PDB file of N, CA and C in Angstrom:
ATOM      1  N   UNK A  17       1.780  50.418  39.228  1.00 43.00           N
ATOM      2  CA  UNK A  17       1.638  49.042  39.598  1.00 43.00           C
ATOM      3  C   UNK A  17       2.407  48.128  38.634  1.00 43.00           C
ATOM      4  N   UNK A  18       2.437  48.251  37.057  1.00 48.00           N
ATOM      5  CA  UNK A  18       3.261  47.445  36.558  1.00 48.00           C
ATOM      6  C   UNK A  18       4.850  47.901  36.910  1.00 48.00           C
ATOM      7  N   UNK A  19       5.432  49.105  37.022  1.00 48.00           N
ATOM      8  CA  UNK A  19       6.574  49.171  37.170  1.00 48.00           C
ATOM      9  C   UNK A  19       6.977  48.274  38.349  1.00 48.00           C
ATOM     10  N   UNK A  20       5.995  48.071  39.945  1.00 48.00           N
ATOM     11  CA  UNK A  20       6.348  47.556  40.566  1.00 48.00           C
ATOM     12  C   UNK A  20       6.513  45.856  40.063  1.00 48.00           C
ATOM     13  N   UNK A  21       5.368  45.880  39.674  1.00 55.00           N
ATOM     14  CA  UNK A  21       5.799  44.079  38.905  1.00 55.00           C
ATOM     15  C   UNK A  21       6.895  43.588  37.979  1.00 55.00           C
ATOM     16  N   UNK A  22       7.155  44.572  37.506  1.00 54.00           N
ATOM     17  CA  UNK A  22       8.409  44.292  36.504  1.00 54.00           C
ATOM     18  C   UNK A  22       9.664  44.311  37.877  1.00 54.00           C
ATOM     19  N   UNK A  23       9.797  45.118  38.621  1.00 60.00           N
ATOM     20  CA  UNK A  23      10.686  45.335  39.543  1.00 60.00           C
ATOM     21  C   UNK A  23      11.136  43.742  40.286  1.00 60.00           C
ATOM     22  N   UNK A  24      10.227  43.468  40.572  1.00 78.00           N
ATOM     23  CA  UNK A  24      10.055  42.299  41.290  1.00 78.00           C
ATOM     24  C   UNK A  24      10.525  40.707  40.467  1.00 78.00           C
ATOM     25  N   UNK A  25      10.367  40.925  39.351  1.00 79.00           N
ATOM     26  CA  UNK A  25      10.850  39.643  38.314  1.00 79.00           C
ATOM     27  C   UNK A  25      12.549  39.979  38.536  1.00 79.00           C
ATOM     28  N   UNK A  26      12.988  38.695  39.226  1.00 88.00           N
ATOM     29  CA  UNK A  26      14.437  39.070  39.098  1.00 88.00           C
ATOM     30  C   UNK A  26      14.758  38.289  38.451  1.00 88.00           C
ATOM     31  N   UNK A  27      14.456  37.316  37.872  1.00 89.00           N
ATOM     32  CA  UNK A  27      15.162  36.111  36.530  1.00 89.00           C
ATOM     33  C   UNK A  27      14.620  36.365  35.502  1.00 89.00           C
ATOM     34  N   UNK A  28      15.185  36.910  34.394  1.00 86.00           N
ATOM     35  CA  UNK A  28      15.139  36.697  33.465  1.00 86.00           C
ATOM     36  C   UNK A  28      15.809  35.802  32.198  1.00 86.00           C
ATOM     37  N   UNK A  29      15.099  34.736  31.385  1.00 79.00           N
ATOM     38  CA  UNK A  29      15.410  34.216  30.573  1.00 79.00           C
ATOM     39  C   UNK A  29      16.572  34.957  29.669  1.00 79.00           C
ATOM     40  N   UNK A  30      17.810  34.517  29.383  1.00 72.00           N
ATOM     41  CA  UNK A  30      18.669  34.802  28.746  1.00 72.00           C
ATOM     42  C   UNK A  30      18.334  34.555  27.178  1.00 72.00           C
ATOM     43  N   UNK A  31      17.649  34.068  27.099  1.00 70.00           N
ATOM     44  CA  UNK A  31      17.092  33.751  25.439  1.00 70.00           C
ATOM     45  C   UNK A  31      16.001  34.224  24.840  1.00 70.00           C
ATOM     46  N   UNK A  32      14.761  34.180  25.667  1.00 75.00           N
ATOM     47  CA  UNK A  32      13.546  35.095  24.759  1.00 75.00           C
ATOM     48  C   UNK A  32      13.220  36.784  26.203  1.00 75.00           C
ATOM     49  N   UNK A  33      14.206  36.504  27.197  1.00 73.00           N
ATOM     50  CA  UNK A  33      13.869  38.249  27.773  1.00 73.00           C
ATOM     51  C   UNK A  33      12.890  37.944  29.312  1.00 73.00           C
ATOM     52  N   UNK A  34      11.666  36.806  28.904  1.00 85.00           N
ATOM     53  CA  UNK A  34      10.621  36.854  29.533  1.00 85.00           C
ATOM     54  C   UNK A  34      11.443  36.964  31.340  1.00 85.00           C
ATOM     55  N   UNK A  35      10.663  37.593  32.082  1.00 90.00           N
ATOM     56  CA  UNK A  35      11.507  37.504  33.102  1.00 90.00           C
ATOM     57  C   UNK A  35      10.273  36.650  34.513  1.00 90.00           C
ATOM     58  N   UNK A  36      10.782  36.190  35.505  1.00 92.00           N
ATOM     59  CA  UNK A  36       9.963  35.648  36.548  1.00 92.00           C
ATOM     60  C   UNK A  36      10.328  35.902  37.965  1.00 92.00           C
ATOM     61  N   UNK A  37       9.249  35.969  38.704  1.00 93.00           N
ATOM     62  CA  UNK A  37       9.993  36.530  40.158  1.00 93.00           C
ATOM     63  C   UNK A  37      10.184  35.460  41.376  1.00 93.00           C
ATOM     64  N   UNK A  38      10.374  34.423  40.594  1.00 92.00           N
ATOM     65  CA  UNK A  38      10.902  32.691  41.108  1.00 92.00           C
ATOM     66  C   UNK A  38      12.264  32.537  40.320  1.00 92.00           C
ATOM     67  N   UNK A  39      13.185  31.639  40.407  1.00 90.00           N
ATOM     68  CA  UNK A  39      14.090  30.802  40.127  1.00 90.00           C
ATOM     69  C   UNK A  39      13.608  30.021  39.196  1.00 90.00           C
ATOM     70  N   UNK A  40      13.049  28.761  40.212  1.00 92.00           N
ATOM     71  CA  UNK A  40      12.286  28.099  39.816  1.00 92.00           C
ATOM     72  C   UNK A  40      11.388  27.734  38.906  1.00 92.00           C
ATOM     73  N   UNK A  41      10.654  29.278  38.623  1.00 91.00           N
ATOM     74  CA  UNK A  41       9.538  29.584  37.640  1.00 91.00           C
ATOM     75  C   UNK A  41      10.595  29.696  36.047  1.00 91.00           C
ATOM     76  N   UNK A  42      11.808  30.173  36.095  1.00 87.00           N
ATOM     77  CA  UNK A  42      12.542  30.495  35.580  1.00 87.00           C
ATOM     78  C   UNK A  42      12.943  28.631  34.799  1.00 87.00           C
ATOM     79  N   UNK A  43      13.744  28.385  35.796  1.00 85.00           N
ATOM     80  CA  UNK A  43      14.296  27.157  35.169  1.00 85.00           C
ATOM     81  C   UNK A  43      13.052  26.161  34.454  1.00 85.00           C
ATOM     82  N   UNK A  44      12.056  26.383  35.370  1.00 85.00           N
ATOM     83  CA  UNK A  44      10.713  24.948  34.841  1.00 85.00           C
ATOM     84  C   UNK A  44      10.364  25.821  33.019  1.00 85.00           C
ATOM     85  N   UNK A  45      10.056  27.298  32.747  1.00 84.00           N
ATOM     86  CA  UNK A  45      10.493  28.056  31.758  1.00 84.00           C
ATOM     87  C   UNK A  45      11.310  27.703  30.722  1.00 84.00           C
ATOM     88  N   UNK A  46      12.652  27.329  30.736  1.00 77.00           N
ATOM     89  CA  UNK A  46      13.616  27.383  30.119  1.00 77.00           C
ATOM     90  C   UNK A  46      13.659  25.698  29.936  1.00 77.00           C
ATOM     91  N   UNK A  47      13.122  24.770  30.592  1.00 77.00           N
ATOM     92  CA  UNK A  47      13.057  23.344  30.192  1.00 77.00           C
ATOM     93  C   UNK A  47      11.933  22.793  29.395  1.00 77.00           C
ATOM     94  N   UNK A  48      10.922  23.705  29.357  1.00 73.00           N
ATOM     95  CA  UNK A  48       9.885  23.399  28.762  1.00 73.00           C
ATOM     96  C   UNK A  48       9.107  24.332  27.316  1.00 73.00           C
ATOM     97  N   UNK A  49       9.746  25.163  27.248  1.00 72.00           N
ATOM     98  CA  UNK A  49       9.688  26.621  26.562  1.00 72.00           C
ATOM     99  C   UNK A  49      10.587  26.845  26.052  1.00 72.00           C
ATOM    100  N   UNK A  50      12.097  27.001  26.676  1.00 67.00           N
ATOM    101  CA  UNK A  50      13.527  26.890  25.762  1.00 67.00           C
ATOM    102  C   UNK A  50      14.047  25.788  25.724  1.00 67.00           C
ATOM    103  N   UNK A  51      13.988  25.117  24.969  1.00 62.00           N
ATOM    104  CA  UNK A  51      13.845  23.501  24.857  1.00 62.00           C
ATOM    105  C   UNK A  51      15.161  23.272  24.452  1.00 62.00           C
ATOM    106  N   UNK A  52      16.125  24.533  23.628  1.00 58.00           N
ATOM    107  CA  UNK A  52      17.318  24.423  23.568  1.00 58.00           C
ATOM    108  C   UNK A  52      18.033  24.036  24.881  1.00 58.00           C
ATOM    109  N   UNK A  53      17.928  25.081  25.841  1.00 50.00           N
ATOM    110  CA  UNK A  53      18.363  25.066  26.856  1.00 50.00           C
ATOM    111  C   UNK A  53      18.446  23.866  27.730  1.00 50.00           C
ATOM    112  N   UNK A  54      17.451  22.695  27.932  1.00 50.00           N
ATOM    113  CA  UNK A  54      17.285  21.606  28.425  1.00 50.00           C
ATOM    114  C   UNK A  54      18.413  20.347  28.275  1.00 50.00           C
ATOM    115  N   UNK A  55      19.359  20.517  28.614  1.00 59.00           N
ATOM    116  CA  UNK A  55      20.252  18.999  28.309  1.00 59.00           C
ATOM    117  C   UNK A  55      19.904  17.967  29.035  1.00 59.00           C
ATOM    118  N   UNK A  56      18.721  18.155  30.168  1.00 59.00           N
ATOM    119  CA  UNK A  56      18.372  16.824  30.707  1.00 59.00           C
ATOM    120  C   UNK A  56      17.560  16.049  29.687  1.00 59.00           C
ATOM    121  N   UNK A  57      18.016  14.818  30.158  1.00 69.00           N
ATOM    122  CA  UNK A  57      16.929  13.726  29.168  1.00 69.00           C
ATOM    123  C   UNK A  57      15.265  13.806  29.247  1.00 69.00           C
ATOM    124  N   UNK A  58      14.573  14.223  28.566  1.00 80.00           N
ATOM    125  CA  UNK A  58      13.476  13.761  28.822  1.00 80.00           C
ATOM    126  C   UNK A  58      12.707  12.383  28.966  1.00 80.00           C
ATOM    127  N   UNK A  59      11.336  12.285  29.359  1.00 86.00           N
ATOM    128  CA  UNK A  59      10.420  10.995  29.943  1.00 86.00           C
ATOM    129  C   UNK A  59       9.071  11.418  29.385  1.00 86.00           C
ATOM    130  N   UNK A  60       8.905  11.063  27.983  1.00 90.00           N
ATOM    131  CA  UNK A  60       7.674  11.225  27.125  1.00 90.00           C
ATOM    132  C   UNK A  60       6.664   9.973  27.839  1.00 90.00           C
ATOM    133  N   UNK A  61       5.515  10.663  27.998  1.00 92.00           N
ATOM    134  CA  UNK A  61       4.645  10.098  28.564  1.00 92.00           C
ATOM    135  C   UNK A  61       3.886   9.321  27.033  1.00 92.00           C
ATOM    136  N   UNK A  62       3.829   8.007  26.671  1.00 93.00           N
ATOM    137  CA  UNK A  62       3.355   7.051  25.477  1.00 93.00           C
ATOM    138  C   UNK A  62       1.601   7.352  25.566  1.00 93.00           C
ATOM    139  N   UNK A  63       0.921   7.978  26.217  1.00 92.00           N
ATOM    140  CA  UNK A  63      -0.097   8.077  26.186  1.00 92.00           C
ATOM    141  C   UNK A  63      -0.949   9.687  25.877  1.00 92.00           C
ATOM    142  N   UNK A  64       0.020  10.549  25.871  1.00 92.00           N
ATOM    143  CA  UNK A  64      -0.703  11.865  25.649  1.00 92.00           C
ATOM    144  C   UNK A  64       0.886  12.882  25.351  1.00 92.00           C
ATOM    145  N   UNK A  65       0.915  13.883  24.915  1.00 87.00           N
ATOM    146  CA  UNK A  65       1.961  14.796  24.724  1.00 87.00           C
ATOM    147  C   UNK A  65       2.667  15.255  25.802  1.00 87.00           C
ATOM    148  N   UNK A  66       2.873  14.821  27.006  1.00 87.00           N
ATOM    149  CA  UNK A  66       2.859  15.246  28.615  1.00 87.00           C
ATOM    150  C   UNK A  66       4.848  14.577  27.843  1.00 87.00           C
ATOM    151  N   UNK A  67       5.652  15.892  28.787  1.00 83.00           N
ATOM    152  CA  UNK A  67       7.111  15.178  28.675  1.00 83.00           C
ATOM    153  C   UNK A  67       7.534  15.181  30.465  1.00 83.00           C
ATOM    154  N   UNK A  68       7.929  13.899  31.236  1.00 83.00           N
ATOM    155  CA  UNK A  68       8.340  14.286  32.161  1.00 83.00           C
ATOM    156  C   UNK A  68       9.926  14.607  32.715  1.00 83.00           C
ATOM    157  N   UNK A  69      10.594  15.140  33.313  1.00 75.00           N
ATOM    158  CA  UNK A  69      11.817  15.621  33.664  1.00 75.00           C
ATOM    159  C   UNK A  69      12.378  14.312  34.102  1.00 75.00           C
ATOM    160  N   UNK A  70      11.491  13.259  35.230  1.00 79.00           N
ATOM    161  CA  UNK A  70      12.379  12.184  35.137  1.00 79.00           C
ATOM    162  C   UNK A  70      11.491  11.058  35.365  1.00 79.00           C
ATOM    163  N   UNK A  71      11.673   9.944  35.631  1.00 87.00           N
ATOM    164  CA  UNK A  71      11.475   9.197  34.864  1.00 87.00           C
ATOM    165  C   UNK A  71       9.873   8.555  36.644  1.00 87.00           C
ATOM    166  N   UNK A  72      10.801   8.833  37.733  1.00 87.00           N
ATOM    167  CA  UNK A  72       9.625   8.669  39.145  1.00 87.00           C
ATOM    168  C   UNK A  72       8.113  10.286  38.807  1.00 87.00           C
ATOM    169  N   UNK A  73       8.600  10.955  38.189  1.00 86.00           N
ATOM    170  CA  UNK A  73       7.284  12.422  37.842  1.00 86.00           C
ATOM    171  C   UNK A  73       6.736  11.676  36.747  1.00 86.00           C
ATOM    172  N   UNK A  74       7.159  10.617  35.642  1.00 91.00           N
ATOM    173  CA  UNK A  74       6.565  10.573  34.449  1.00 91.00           C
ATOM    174  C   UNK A  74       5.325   9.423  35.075  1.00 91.00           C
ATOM    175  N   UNK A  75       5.990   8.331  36.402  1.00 93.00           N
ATOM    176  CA  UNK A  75       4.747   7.455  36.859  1.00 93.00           C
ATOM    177  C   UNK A  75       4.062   8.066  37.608  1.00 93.00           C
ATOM    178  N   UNK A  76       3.878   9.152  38.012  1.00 92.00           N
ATOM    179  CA  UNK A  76       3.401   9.663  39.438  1.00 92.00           C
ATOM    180  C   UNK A  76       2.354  10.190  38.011  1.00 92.00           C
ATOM    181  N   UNK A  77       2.425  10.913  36.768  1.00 92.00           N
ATOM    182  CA  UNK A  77       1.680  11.168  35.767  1.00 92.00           C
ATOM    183  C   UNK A  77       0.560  10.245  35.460  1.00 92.00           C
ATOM    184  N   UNK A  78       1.774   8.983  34.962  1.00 93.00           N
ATOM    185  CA  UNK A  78       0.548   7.877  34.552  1.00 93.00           C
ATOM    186  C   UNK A  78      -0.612   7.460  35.660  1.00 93.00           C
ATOM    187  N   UNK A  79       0.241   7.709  36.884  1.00 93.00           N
ATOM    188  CA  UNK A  79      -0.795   7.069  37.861  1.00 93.00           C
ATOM    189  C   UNK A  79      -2.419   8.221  38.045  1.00 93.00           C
ATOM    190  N   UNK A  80      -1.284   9.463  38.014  1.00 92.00           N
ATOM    191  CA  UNK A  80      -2.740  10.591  38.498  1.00 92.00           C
ATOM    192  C   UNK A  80      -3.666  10.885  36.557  1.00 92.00           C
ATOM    193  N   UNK A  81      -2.958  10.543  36.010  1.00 92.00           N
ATOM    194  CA  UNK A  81      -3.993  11.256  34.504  1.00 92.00           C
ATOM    195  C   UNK A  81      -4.380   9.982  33.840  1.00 92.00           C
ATOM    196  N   UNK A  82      -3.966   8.528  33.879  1.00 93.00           N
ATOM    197  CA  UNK A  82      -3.870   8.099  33.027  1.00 93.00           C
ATOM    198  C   UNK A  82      -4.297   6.116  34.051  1.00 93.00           C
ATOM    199  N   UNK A  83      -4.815   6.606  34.883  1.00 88.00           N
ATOM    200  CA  UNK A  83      -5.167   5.338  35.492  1.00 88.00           C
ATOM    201  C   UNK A  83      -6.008   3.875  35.169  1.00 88.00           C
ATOM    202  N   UNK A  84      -6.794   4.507  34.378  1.00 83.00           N
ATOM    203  CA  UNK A  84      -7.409   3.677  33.206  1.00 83.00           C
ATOM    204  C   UNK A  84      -7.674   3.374  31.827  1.00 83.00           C
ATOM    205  N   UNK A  85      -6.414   3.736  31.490  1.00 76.00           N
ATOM    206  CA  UNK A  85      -6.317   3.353  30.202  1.00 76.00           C
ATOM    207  C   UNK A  85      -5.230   2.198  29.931  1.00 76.00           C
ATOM    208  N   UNK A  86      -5.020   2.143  29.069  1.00 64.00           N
ATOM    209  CA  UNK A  86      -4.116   0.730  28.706  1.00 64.00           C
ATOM    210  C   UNK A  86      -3.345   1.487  27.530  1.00 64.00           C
ATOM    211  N   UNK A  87      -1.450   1.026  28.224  1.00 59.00           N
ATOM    212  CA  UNK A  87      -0.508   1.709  26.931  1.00 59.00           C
ATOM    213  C   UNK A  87      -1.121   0.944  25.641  1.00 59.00           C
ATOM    214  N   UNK A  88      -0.595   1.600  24.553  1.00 56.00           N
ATOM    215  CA  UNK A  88      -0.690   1.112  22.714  1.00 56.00           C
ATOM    216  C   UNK A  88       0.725   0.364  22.890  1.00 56.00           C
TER     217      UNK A  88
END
């Protein structure tokens, strides 16, 4: 059963090995985990350690985690 699971990860990270059996799972991985790898700008959320990819995910954040509080 693990050989089949390993089989099935077809992306693997070029930098720490880890491999995923998404793309996707892969790239969200490598932007948040290989932080080298990331040349997009990040969208630090001013209210908690949350970083968003752009800048419409960082309000869609404030709106769903952070609805009642007030920025510093």
């Amino acid at each position: 059963m693990i050989e089949e699971d390993s089989a099935q990860r077809q992306f693997p990270c070029a930098f720490c090995m880890k491999a995923y059996k998404r793309k996707d799972h892969l790239q969200r991985h490598q932007k948040y985990h290989c932080k080298s790898l990331a040349q997009r700008p990040d969208f630090p959320c001013k209210l908690c350690p949350h970083v968003a990819s752009s800048n419409f995910t960082l309000k869609k954040h404030l709106v769903q985690c952070h609805r009642n509080e007030a920025p510093t």
